[in-house]
Amino acid sequence: MKAKELLRRYNKGERDFREVDLSGESLRGMTLAGIDLSGANLSHTDLRGTKFTGAKLIGTQLCETKTGSQRRWLIPSRLLSLALSGLGSALLSLFVAFFLDSIISPSGKMTGSVAGDVAFGMFGLAVIAVTLYFNYRQGIMAALSAFAFAVGVAISASVPGSASGAAAFTFAAAIGGSIAGASAFAGSIAVAGAGSIVGSIAGSVTGAGATNSSNQTLLIGVTVVIVLLITRLNWTISRRALLGDPRDKLIRDLAIGLTSVGGTRFDNADLTGANFSKATLTNAHFKAATVRRTCFHLSKQIHLSRAYKTPLANRTALNLLVSLRPEPNTTYSGLNLQGAHLANANLADLDLTETDLSGATLAGADLQRTTLTKVQALGTNFYQANLTAACVESWNIDSTTQLTGALCEHVYLLRNQQERRPNSGTFEPGEFSELFEEVLNTIDLIFRDGMDWQAFMQTFQTIQVEHQGADLEIQSIEKKGNGVMVVRLNTHPDADKPMIHGAFKQEYELKLAAMEQEYKSLLASKEQVLGQKKEIIELYRQKSADMTTIAQSLAQRPVTVDVKAVASSKTGDETINIQGNVDGSVVRIGDGDDAPSA
């Protein structure tokens, strides 16, 4: 289909253009809001100035496309960069000249005394120096705080008001210079650089001429040098802002906003599964767009696009999506990679602790020795991903997590390469996914300070009644070292496991509190006979913790009990196997090799 035919049919009200071939066409400047181009081929197209607001681009091929502003917006953009940089430098030069003149040639006319003029100049230059220092070291918000503090000091110290007023304009010019510099790098460096130089000289000459100083030549020269140094510093800050430094987020957002006027718009568009590989994405708008499993591999200049309310707004995540390999000395733990397209990414040995990978595709990715502790992996695709020697401690997966087809010789259930599975050898084909399919149908209850079995059984019966559709059964009970008990419950695959887990813990605490109160009442009447309260409670705990008592508590009818104690030289773990029925529920308590430790 040709672009003109598409536009003609769109203007007549047609919106469904799924799977059309528009490769190589120019859609420049077209308004295609709400169009459905799902599955279409838009590779090598010119999308500068095109509006896809609210469009459906699900699975659309956008390889090597070009976004950005139309040519008619280039001249206003250049003029804006010229005006911002020139105005900022001119204002800065103007007030720096006044401050220097009050120090070099104080006349007393400005503040009423020679000493006041010197204080005026020194204070103004000090404000500029302090604000620029904080802007460079900690960012623009810290610079604003430093400026407010300096003005407060000026007021309390009765420094002439004209100094603080002039310093305010100078401060605004200095901060504006950073924004202008960022705009220059996002737009035209040459034009903005020329504006900065012209503005510096013009402001210096104007300021020096207005002072009637006898040292005008010296004043102009010193002012130009100072302002050019400050301009160079602002440009350094602006480059840092465009590289994604969080300290300069405000500057970056303002600069990209100024240069993105008339750019390609994907606002609120559904880009699920779209492919932007090797595309040039200058000045594109992705605000609130759905970028679930959207491929940005080797895309160019995407950091010059607006991506508010998407994972692309984080520069660390963006760089990973583009390169598919981590950068050295970069932290990735806790990162939001929800819905990220990381197929075939090289993530070996990376620490992804508490990273959100929900809905992401990691098909074919190298995850060997990767730390996946507490990651969110709901709906994540691990097909053909290599998970050998990865740590999967407390990772959050469900029935939508695709583990089938994953490559894995062994994994660790705890950090620092502890709790290896399998204990020896390697997984046979399909065993890795089968291991965690069993985990998906269980709820692990961990009791770190021992467990009151009477309170546990009462709680279990209550939760069974409240969640009858969950098919709750006791699968296993494991006694770990240091008094830790792990009870694993079988449940329905579609059961709300977090809700059941929370309800169980809450109900158990209520039962335990009620029984503790009952113990105290009993102690009050038997204290003289049995001794101190602490000893009685300890005696009860010891009795409740006995593994034989556990078996008796679970079995309410004659059952076959096969008790097997397993001693570990490292942890002192102990496991009991129980076969039988509890109120019609099957109970099987396996040893440590039957299921992964919690």
Coordinates of C-alpha atoms in Angstrom, one line a residue:
M1 CA 0.0 0.0 0.0
K2 CA 1.1 3.5 -0.8
A3 CA 1.2 6.3 1.9
K4 CA -1.3 8.5 -0.1
E5 CA -3.8 5.6 -0.4
L6 CA -3.5 5.0 3.4
L7 CA -4.1 8.7 4.2
R8 CA -7.0 8.9 1.8
R9 CA -8.8 5.9 3.4
Y10 CA -7.9 7.2 6.9
N11 CA -9.5 10.6 6.2
K12 CA -12.7 8.8 5.1
G13 CA -12.9 7.2 8.6
E14 CA -11.2 3.9 8.0
R15 CA -9.0 2.8 10.9
D16 CA -8.2 -0.9 10.4
F17 CA -5.0 -1.3 8.4
R18 CA -3.6 -4.4 10.1
E19 CA -0.7 -6.3 8.4
V20 CA -0.4 -3.8 5.5
D21 CA 3.0 -3.3 3.9
L22 CA 4.2 0.3 4.0
S23 CA 8.0 -0.4 4.0
G24 CA 10.0 2.4 2.5
E25 CA 7.1 4.8 2.4
S26 CA 7.1 8.4 3.8
L27 CA 4.4 9.1 6.4
R28 CA 6.0 12.4 7.3
G29 CA 3.7 14.9 9.0
M30 CA 0.6 12.6 8.8
T31 CA -2.0 12.6 11.6
L32 CA -2.9 8.9 12.2
A33 CA -4.3 9.0 15.7
G34 CA -6.2 5.9 16.8
I35 CA -5.1 3.9 13.7
D36 CA -4.7 0.1 13.9
L37 CA -1.5 -0.9 12.2
S38 CA -1.0 -4.1 14.2
G39 CA 1.3 -6.6 12.4
A40 CA 2.0 -4.0 9.6
N41 CA 5.4 -3.6 8.0
L42 CA 6.7 0.0 8.5
S43 CA 10.4 -0.8 8.2
H44 CA 12.6 1.9 6.6
T45 CA 9.7 4.5 6.7
D46 CA 10.1 8.2 7.3
L47 CA 8.0 9.0 10.4
R48 CA 9.2 12.5 11.1
G49 CA 6.3 14.6 12.6
T50 CA 3.9 11.7 12.3
K51 CA 1.2 11.5 15.0
F52 CA 0.3 8.0 16.2
T53 CA -1.4 9.1 19.4
G54 CA -3.5 6.3 20.8
A55 CA -2.7 4.0 17.8
K56 CA -2.4 0.2 17.9
L57 CA 1.0 -0.9 16.7
I58 CA 1.0 -4.3 18.2
G59 CA 3.7 -6.4 16.6
T60 CA 4.4 -3.7 14.0
Q61 CA 7.7 -3.9 12.3
L62 CA 9.4 -0.4 12.6
C63 CA 13.0 -1.5 11.9
E64 CA 15.3 1.3 10.8
T65 CA 12.5 3.9 10.8
K66 CA 13.4 7.6 11.3
T67 CA 11.5 9.8 13.7
G68 CA 11.9 13.5 14.7
S69 CA 10.6 16.9 13.8
Q70 CA 9.6 18.0 10.3
R71 CA 11.9 20.5 8.5
R72 CA 9.6 23.4 9.2
W73 CA 10.3 23.0 12.9
L74 CA 14.1 23.0 12.4
I75 CA 14.5 26.7 12.0
P76 CA 12.3 27.6 15.0
S77 CA 14.3 25.0 17.0
R78 CA 17.6 26.6 16.0
L79 CA 16.4 30.1 16.7
L80 CA 15.2 28.9 20.1
S81 CA 18.6 27.4 21.0
L82 CA 20.2 30.6 19.7
A83 CA 17.9 32.8 21.8
L84 CA 18.2 30.8 25.0
S85 CA 22.0 30.5 24.9
G86 CA 22.5 34.1 23.8
L87 CA 20.0 35.5 26.4
G88 CA 21.4 33.4 29.2
S89 CA 25.0 34.4 28.5
A90 CA 24.1 38.1 28.0
L91 CA 22.3 38.3 31.4
L92 CA 25.1 36.4 33.1
S93 CA 27.7 38.8 31.6
L94 CA 25.7 41.9 32.4
F95 CA 25.4 41.2 36.1
V96 CA 28.9 39.7 36.5
A97 CA 30.2 43.0 35.0
F98 CA 28.2 45.0 37.6
F99 CA 29.5 42.8 40.5
L100 CA 33.1 43.0 39.3
D101 CA 32.8 46.8 38.8
S102 CA 31.6 47.2 42.4
I103 CA 34.7 45.4 43.6
I104 CA 37.3 46.9 41.2
S105 CA 36.0 50.5 41.2
P106 CA 33.7 51.0 44.2
S107 CA 32.1 54.5 44.2
G108 CA 29.5 54.2 46.9
K109 CA 26.7 55.3 44.5
M110 CA 25.1 51.8 44.3
T111 CA 24.7 51.2 48.0
G112 CA 25.6 54.5 49.7
S113 CA 29.1 53.5 50.7
V114 CA 32.3 52.1 49.3
A115 CA 32.3 49.2 51.7
G116 CA 28.7 48.5 50.7
D117 CA 29.6 48.3 47.0
V118 CA 32.4 45.9 47.7
A119 CA 30.0 43.7 49.8
F120 CA 27.5 43.9 47.0
G121 CA 29.9 42.6 44.4
M122 CA 31.4 39.9 46.6
F123 CA 28.0 38.7 47.6
G124 CA 26.7 38.5 44.0
L125 CA 29.8 36.6 42.8
A126 CA 29.6 34.3 45.8
V127 CA 25.9 33.4 45.0
I128 CA 26.9 32.6 41.4
A129 CA 29.8 30.4 42.6
V130 CA 27.8 28.6 45.3
T131 CA 24.8 27.8 43.1
L132 CA 27.0 26.7 40.2
Y133 CA 29.0 24.5 42.5
F134 CA 25.9 22.8 43.9
N135 CA 24.4 22.5 40.4
Y136 CA 27.5 20.7 39.2
R137 CA 28.0 18.5 42.2
Q138 CA 24.4 17.6 43.3
G139 CA 22.0 18.9 40.6
I140 CA 19.7 21.8 40.0
M141 CA 17.5 21.2 43.0
A142 CA 20.5 21.4 45.3
A143 CA 21.5 24.6 43.5
L144 CA 18.0 26.1 44.2
S145 CA 18.3 25.2 47.9
A146 CA 21.8 26.8 48.0
F147 CA 20.5 29.9 46.4
A148 CA 17.6 30.2 48.8
F149 CA 20.0 29.8 51.7
A150 CA 22.3 32.5 50.3
V151 CA 19.5 35.0 50.0
G152 CA 18.4 34.2 53.5
V153 CA 21.9 34.9 54.8
A154 CA 21.9 38.2 52.8
I155 CA 18.6 39.3 54.4
S156 CA 19.6 38.4 57.9
A157 CA 23.0 40.1 57.5
S158 CA 21.5 43.2 56.0
V159 CA 23.4 42.9 52.8
P160 CA 22.0 45.5 50.3
G161 CA 18.9 44.3 48.7
S162 CA 20.1 45.3 45.2
A163 CA 22.8 42.6 45.5
S164 CA 20.3 39.8 46.2
G165 CA 18.0 41.1 43.5
A166 CA 20.7 41.2 40.9
A167 CA 22.1 37.9 42.1
A168 CA 18.6 36.4 41.5
F169 CA 18.7 37.4 37.9
T170 CA 22.2 36.1 37.6
F171 CA 21.3 32.8 39.2
A172 CA 18.3 32.4 36.8
A173 CA 20.7 33.1 33.9
A174 CA 23.2 30.6 35.1
I175 CA 20.6 27.8 35.5
G176 CA 19.0 28.8 32.3
G177 CA 22.4 28.4 30.7
S178 CA 22.4 24.7 31.6
I179 CA 19.0 24.3 30.1
A180 CA 20.1 26.2 27.0
G181 CA 23.2 24.0 26.8
A182 CA 21.1 20.8 27.0
S183 CA 18.8 22.2 24.3
A184 CA 21.9 22.9 22.2
F185 CA 23.1 19.3 22.4
A186 CA 19.7 18.0 21.7
G187 CA 19.3 20.5 18.8
S188 CA 22.1 22.4 17.3
I189 CA 25.4 22.8 19.2
A190 CA 27.0 25.2 16.6
V191 CA 24.1 27.6 16.7
A192 CA 23.7 27.7 20.5
G193 CA 27.5 27.9 20.9
A194 CA 27.6 31.0 18.7
G195 CA 24.7 32.5 20.7
S196 CA 26.6 31.9 23.9
I197 CA 29.8 33.6 22.7
V198 CA 27.9 36.6 21.1
G199 CA 25.7 36.9 24.2
S200 CA 28.8 36.9 26.5
I201 CA 30.6 39.6 24.6
A202 CA 27.4 41.8 24.2
G203 CA 26.5 41.5 27.8
S204 CA 30.0 42.2 29.0
V205 CA 30.3 45.4 26.8
T206 CA 26.8 46.5 27.8
G207 CA 27.5 46.0 31.5
A208 CA 30.9 47.6 31.5
G209 CA 29.6 50.6 29.5
A210 CA 26.7 51.1 31.9
T211 CA 29.1 51.3 34.9
N212 CA 31.2 54.3 33.6
S213 CA 34.2 52.6 35.1
S214 CA 37.7 53.8 34.4
N215 CA 38.7 50.2 34.0
Q216 CA 36.3 49.2 31.3
T217 CA 38.8 47.3 29.1
L218 CA 39.9 45.2 32.1
L219 CA 36.3 44.8 33.2
I220 CA 35.2 43.5 29.8
G221 CA 38.1 41.1 29.5
V222 CA 37.6 39.6 33.0
T223 CA 33.8 39.4 32.5
V224 CA 34.1 37.6 29.2
V225 CA 36.6 35.1 30.6
I226 CA 34.4 34.4 33.7
V227 CA 31.2 34.0 31.7
L228 CA 32.8 31.7 29.1
L229 CA 34.1 29.5 31.8
I230 CA 30.6 29.4 33.4
T231 CA 29.1 28.7 30.0
R232 CA 31.6 25.8 29.5
L233 CA 30.6 24.5 32.9
N234 CA 26.9 24.7 32.0
W235 CA 27.5 22.8 28.8
T236 CA 29.2 20.1 30.8
I237 CA 26.2 19.9 33.1
S238 CA 23.9 19.8 30.0
R239 CA 25.8 16.9 28.5
R240 CA 25.6 15.0 31.8
A241 CA 21.8 15.7 31.8
L242 CA 21.3 14.2 28.3
L243 CA 23.3 11.1 29.4
G244 CA 20.6 10.5 31.9
D245 CA 22.2 11.6 35.2
P246 CA 19.4 11.6 37.8
R247 CA 20.8 14.8 39.3
D248 CA 19.9 16.7 36.2
K249 CA 16.5 15.2 35.3
L250 CA 14.7 18.5 35.4
I251 CA 17.2 20.1 33.0
R252 CA 17.0 17.1 30.7
D253 CA 13.2 17.0 30.6
L254 CA 12.9 20.7 29.9
A255 CA 15.6 20.6 27.2
I256 CA 14.1 17.6 25.4
G257 CA 10.6 19.1 25.7
L258 CA 11.8 22.3 24.0
T259 CA 13.5 20.4 21.1
S260 CA 10.8 17.8 20.7
V261 CA 8.1 20.2 19.5
G262 CA 6.7 18.8 16.2
G263 CA 8.3 15.4 16.8
T264 CA 6.9 11.9 16.1
R265 CA 4.2 11.1 18.7
F266 CA 3.5 7.7 20.1
D267 CA 1.6 9.0 23.2
N268 CA -0.7 6.4 24.7
A269 CA 0.0 4.1 21.7
D270 CA 0.0 0.3 22.2
L271 CA 3.5 -0.8 21.1
T272 CA 3.3 -4.3 22.5
G273 CA 5.7 -6.5 20.6
A274 CA 6.7 -3.8 18.1
N275 CA 10.2 -3.9 16.7
F276 CA 12.2 -0.6 16.6
S277 CA 15.6 -2.3 16.1
K278 CA 18.2 0.0 14.5
A279 CA 15.6 2.8 14.3
T280 CA 16.6 6.5 14.7
L281 CA 14.3 7.7 17.4
T282 CA 15.2 11.4 17.8
N283 CA 12.5 13.6 19.4
A284 CA 9.9 10.9 19.6
H285 CA 7.1 11.1 22.2
F286 CA 6.5 7.8 24.1
K287 CA 4.6 9.3 27.0
A288 CA 2.3 6.7 28.7
A289 CA 2.8 4.4 25.7
T290 CA 2.6 0.6 26.2
V291 CA 6.1 -0.8 25.5
R292 CA 5.5 -4.3 26.7
R293 CA 8.1 -6.6 25.0
T294 CA 8.9 -3.9 22.5
C295 CA 12.3 -4.3 20.9
F296 CA 14.7 -1.3 20.9
H297 CA 17.9 -3.3 20.1
L298 CA 20.5 -1.0 18.5
S299 CA 18.1 1.9 18.2
K300 CA 19.8 5.3 17.9
Q301 CA 19.3 8.6 19.8
I302 CA 16.4 7.2 21.8
H303 CA 17.8 9.1 24.8
L304 CA 16.6 12.3 23.0
S305 CA 13.0 11.1 23.1
R306 CA 10.4 11.8 25.8
A307 CA 9.4 8.5 27.6
Y308 CA 7.6 9.8 30.7
K309 CA 5.6 7.1 32.5
T310 CA 7.4 4.2 30.8
P311 CA 10.4 2.0 31.7
L312 CA 12.3 3.9 29.0
A313 CA 12.5 7.0 31.3
N314 CA 15.2 5.2 33.4
R315 CA 18.5 5.6 31.5
T316 CA 20.0 2.4 33.0
A317 CA 17.1 0.3 31.8
L318 CA 17.1 2.1 28.4
N319 CA 20.8 1.4 27.8
L320 CA 20.2 -2.3 28.7
L321 CA 17.3 -2.5 26.3
V322 CA 19.3 -1.0 23.5
S323 CA 22.6 -2.9 23.9
L324 CA 21.3 -6.1 25.5
R325 CA 24.4 -6.2 27.7
P326 CA 25.1 -4.6 31.1
E327 CA 27.5 -1.6 31.4
P328 CA 30.4 -2.0 33.8
N329 CA 30.1 -0.5 37.3
T330 CA 26.3 -0.1 37.0
T331 CA 23.7 -1.4 39.5
Y332 CA 20.8 -3.3 38.1
S333 CA 19.2 -4.6 41.3
G334 CA 15.7 -3.2 42.0
L335 CA 15.4 -2.0 38.4
N336 CA 12.0 -1.8 36.7
L337 CA 12.2 -4.0 33.6
Q338 CA 8.6 -4.8 33.5
G339 CA 7.7 -6.0 30.0
A340 CA 11.2 -5.5 28.8
H341 CA 12.4 -7.1 25.6
L342 CA 15.7 -8.8 26.6
A343 CA 15.7 -11.8 24.2
N344 CA 19.2 -13.1 23.6
A345 CA 20.6 -10.6 26.1
N346 CA 23.9 -11.3 27.8
L347 CA 23.1 -11.1 31.6
A348 CA 25.5 -13.6 32.9
D349 CA 26.9 -13.0 36.4
L350 CA 24.5 -10.0 36.8
D351 CA 22.9 -9.1 40.2
L352 CA 19.2 -8.6 39.5
T353 CA 18.0 -8.8 43.1
E354 CA 14.4 -7.5 43.5
T355 CA 14.3 -6.5 39.8
D356 CA 10.8 -6.5 38.3
L357 CA 10.9 -8.7 35.2
S358 CA 7.1 -9.3 35.1
G359 CA 5.9 -9.8 31.5
A360 CA 9.5 -9.6 30.1
T361 CA 10.9 -11.8 27.4
L362 CA 14.3 -13.4 28.2
A363 CA 14.1 -16.0 25.5
G364 CA 17.6 -17.2 24.6
A365 CA 19.2 -14.9 27.2
D366 CA 22.4 -15.9 29.0
L367 CA 21.5 -15.9 32.7
Q368 CA 24.3 -18.2 33.9
R369 CA 25.3 -17.4 37.5
T370 CA 22.8 -14.5 37.6
T371 CA 21.3 -13.6 40.9
L372 CA 17.6 -13.7 40.6
T373 CA 16.8 -13.3 44.3
K374 CA 13.3 -11.9 44.9
V375 CA 12.8 -11.0 41.3
Q376 CA 9.2 -10.5 40.1
A377 CA 8.9 -13.0 37.2
L378 CA 5.2 -13.2 36.7
G379 CA 4.4 -14.0 33.0
T380 CA 8.1 -13.9 32.1
N381 CA 9.3 -15.9 29.1
F382 CA 12.5 -18.0 29.8
Y383 CA 12.3 -20.2 26.7
Q384 CA 15.8 -21.3 25.7
A385 CA 17.3 -19.0 28.4
N386 CA 20.4 -20.5 30.1
L387 CA 19.8 -20.5 33.9
T388 CA 22.7 -22.8 34.9
A389 CA 24.1 -21.9 38.4
A390 CA 21.6 -19.0 38.8
C391 CA 20.3 -18.1 42.2
V392 CA 16.5 -18.2 42.4
E393 CA 16.0 -17.6 46.1
S394 CA 12.5 -16.4 46.8
W395 CA 11.8 -15.4 43.2
N396 CA 8.1 -14.8 42.4
I397 CA 6.8 -17.0 39.6
D398 CA 3.3 -18.2 38.7
S399 CA 1.6 -20.5 36.2
T400 CA 2.1 -17.8 33.5
T401 CA 5.9 -17.9 33.9
Q402 CA 7.3 -19.9 30.9
L403 CA 10.0 -22.2 32.2
T404 CA 9.4 -24.9 29.6
G405 CA 12.3 -25.1 27.3
A406 CA 14.7 -23.3 29.6
L407 CA 18.3 -24.6 29.6
C408 CA 19.6 -25.4 33.1
E409 CA 22.1 -27.9 34.5
H410 CA 21.6 -26.9 38.1
V411 CA 20.4 -23.9 40.2
Y412 CA 20.9 -22.6 43.8
L413 CA 17.9 -22.0 46.0
L414 CA 19.9 -19.7 48.4
R415 CA 22.6 -17.1 47.8
N416 CA 26.3 -17.8 48.0
Q417 CA 25.7 -21.0 46.0
Q418 CA 23.8 -22.8 48.8
E419 CA 21.1 -25.4 48.5
R420 CA 22.1 -26.8 45.1
R421 CA 19.4 -28.5 43.0
P422 CA 19.8 -31.2 42.1
N423 CA 22.0 -32.1 45.0
S424 CA 24.5 -33.8 42.6
G425 CA 24.7 -34.2 38.9
T426 CA 22.6 -32.2 36.5
F427 CA 18.9 -31.8 35.5
E428 CA 17.6 -34.2 32.9
P429 CA 15.7 -32.6 30.1
G430 CA 12.4 -31.1 31.5
E431 CA 13.3 -31.7 35.1
F432 CA 14.0 -28.0 35.8
S433 CA 10.6 -26.8 34.8
E434 CA 9.0 -29.8 36.6
L435 CA 10.8 -28.8 39.8
F436 CA 9.2 -25.4 39.8
E437 CA 5.8 -26.4 38.5
E438 CA 5.5 -28.3 41.9
V439 CA 6.5 -25.1 43.7
L440 CA 3.9 -23.1 41.9
N441 CA 1.2 -25.2 43.5
T442 CA 2.4 -24.8 47.0
I443 CA 2.5 -22.2 49.8
D444 CA 5.4 -22.1 52.1
L445 CA 4.8 -21.1 55.8
I446 CA 8.1 -20.3 57.6
F447 CA 8.1 -20.2 61.4
R448 CA 11.5 -18.9 62.6
D449 CA 10.9 -19.1 66.4
G450 CA 9.4 -22.5 66.6
M451 CA 5.7 -23.3 66.2
D452 CA 2.7 -23.9 68.4
W453 CA 1.1 -27.0 66.8
Q454 CA -2.3 -26.6 68.5
A455 CA -2.5 -23.0 67.2
F456 CA -1.3 -24.2 63.8
M457 CA -3.9 -26.9 63.5
Q458 CA -6.7 -24.6 64.5
T459 CA -5.6 -22.0 62.0
F460 CA -5.3 -24.6 59.2
Q461 CA -8.8 -25.8 59.8
T462 CA -10.1 -22.3 59.8
I463 CA -8.3 -21.4 56.5
Q464 CA -9.5 -24.6 54.9
V465 CA -13.1 -23.5 55.6
E466 CA -12.6 -19.9 54.4
H467 CA -10.8 -21.0 51.2
Q468 CA -12.6 -24.2 50.3
G469 CA -11.9 -23.8 46.5
A470 CA -8.1 -23.6 47.2
D471 CA -7.9 -27.4 48.0
L472 CA -5.5 -26.9 50.8
E473 CA -3.5 -29.9 51.9
I474 CA -0.4 -30.3 54.0
Q475 CA 2.4 -31.6 51.8
S476 CA 5.4 -31.5 54.0
I477 CA 6.9 -30.3 57.3
E478 CA 10.6 -29.7 57.7
K479 CA 12.5 -28.9 60.9
K480 CA 15.5 -26.7 60.0
G481 CA 18.3 -25.6 62.2
N482 CA 18.0 -22.8 64.8
G483 CA 14.4 -23.7 65.5
V484 CA 13.1 -22.9 62.0
M485 CA 10.0 -24.9 60.9
V486 CA 8.8 -24.9 57.2
V487 CA 5.3 -26.1 56.5
R488 CA 4.5 -26.6 52.8
L489 CA 0.8 -26.6 51.7
N490 CA -0.5 -27.9 48.4
T491 CA -3.1 -25.7 46.8
H492 CA -4.9 -25.2 43.5
P493 CA -2.8 -23.6 40.7
D494 CA -5.2 -20.7 40.4
A495 CA -5.5 -20.0 44.1
D496 CA -4.6 -16.6 45.4
K497 CA -1.4 -17.7 47.2
P498 CA -0.3 -14.3 48.6
M499 CA -3.8 -13.7 50.1
I500 CA -3.9 -17.2 51.6
H501 CA -0.4 -16.9 53.0
G502 CA -1.3 -13.5 54.6
A503 CA -4.6 -14.8 56.0
F504 CA -2.9 -17.8 57.5
K505 CA -0.1 -15.8 59.2
Q506 CA -2.7 -13.3 60.6
E507 CA -5.0 -16.0 61.9
Y508 CA -2.1 -17.9 63.4
E509 CA -1.0 -14.9 65.3
L510 CA -4.6 -14.4 66.7
K511 CA -4.8 -18.0 67.7
L512 CA -1.4 -17.9 69.3
A513 CA -2.2 -14.7 71.3
A514 CA -5.4 -16.3 72.6
M515 CA -3.6 -19.5 73.7
E516 CA -0.8 -17.4 75.3
Q517 CA -3.5 -15.7 77.4
E518 CA -4.9 -19.1 78.3
Y519 CA -1.5 -20.3 79.4
K520 CA -1.1 -17.3 81.6
S521 CA -4.4 -18.0 83.3
L522 CA -3.4 -21.6 83.9
L523 CA 0.0 -20.5 85.3
A524 CA -1.6 -18.2 87.8
S525 CA -3.4 -21.2 89.4
K526 CA -0.5 -23.6 89.2
E527 CA 2.5 -21.4 89.8
Q528 CA 3.3 -22.8 93.2
V529 CA 3.2 -26.4 92.1
L530 CA 5.0 -26.2 88.8
G531 CA 7.4 -23.3 89.6
Q532 CA 8.1 -20.2 87.5
K533 CA 5.9 -19.2 84.5
K534 CA 8.9 -19.2 82.2
E535 CA 9.7 -22.8 83.0
I536 CA 6.2 -23.9 82.4
I537 CA 6.0 -22.2 79.0
E538 CA 9.4 -23.7 78.0
L539 CA 8.2 -27.1 79.1
Y540 CA 5.1 -26.8 76.9
R541 CA 7.2 -25.6 73.9
Q542 CA 9.6 -28.5 74.2
K543 CA 6.7 -30.9 74.3
S544 CA 5.0 -29.3 71.3
A545 CA 8.2 -29.4 69.3
D546 CA 8.7 -33.1 69.7
M547 CA 8.3 -34.8 66.3
T548 CA 6.2 -37.6 67.7
T549 CA 3.7 -35.0 69.1
I550 CA 3.5 -33.5 65.6
A551 CA 2.6 -36.9 64.1
Q552 CA -0.1 -37.4 66.8
S553 CA -1.5 -33.9 66.2
L554 CA -1.8 -34.4 62.5
A555 CA -3.3 -37.9 62.7
Q556 CA -6.9 -38.0 63.9
R557 CA -7.5 -41.6 62.9
P558 CA -5.2 -44.6 62.7
V559 CA -2.6 -44.0 60.0
T560 CA 0.6 -45.6 58.8
V561 CA 3.5 -43.5 60.0
D562 CA 7.0 -43.9 58.5
V563 CA 9.4 -41.7 60.5
K564 CA 12.8 -41.1 59.0
A565 CA 15.2 -38.7 60.7
V566 CA 17.9 -37.2 58.5
A567 CA 20.8 -35.5 60.2
S568 CA 23.0 -33.0 58.3
S569 CA 26.5 -32.2 59.5
K570 CA 26.2 -28.7 58.2
T571 CA 22.7 -27.5 59.2
G572 CA 21.4 -30.1 61.6
D573 CA 18.1 -30.3 59.5
E574 CA 15.6 -32.9 60.5
T575 CA 12.7 -34.1 58.4
I576 CA 9.8 -36.4 59.1
N577 CA 7.9 -38.5 56.5
I578 CA 4.2 -39.0 57.3
Q579 CA 1.6 -40.9 55.2
G580 CA -2.0 -40.8 56.1
N581 CA -5.2 -38.7 56.2
V582 CA -6.1 -35.7 58.2
D583 CA -9.9 -34.9 58.0
G584 CA -9.8 -36.4 54.5
S585 CA -6.7 -34.5 53.4
V586 CA -3.7 -36.4 52.1
V587 CA -0.6 -35.7 54.1
R588 CA 2.9 -36.5 52.8
I589 CA 5.9 -35.2 54.6
G590 CA 9.0 -35.6 52.5
D591 CA 12.7 -35.3 53.2
G592 CA 14.9 -32.4 52.0
D593 CA 15.5 -33.9 48.6
D594 CA 11.8 -34.1 47.7
A595 CA 11.3 -30.3 47.4
P596 CA 13.3 -27.2 47.5
S597 CA 13.9 -25.6 50.8
A598 CA 12.1 -22.4 51.7

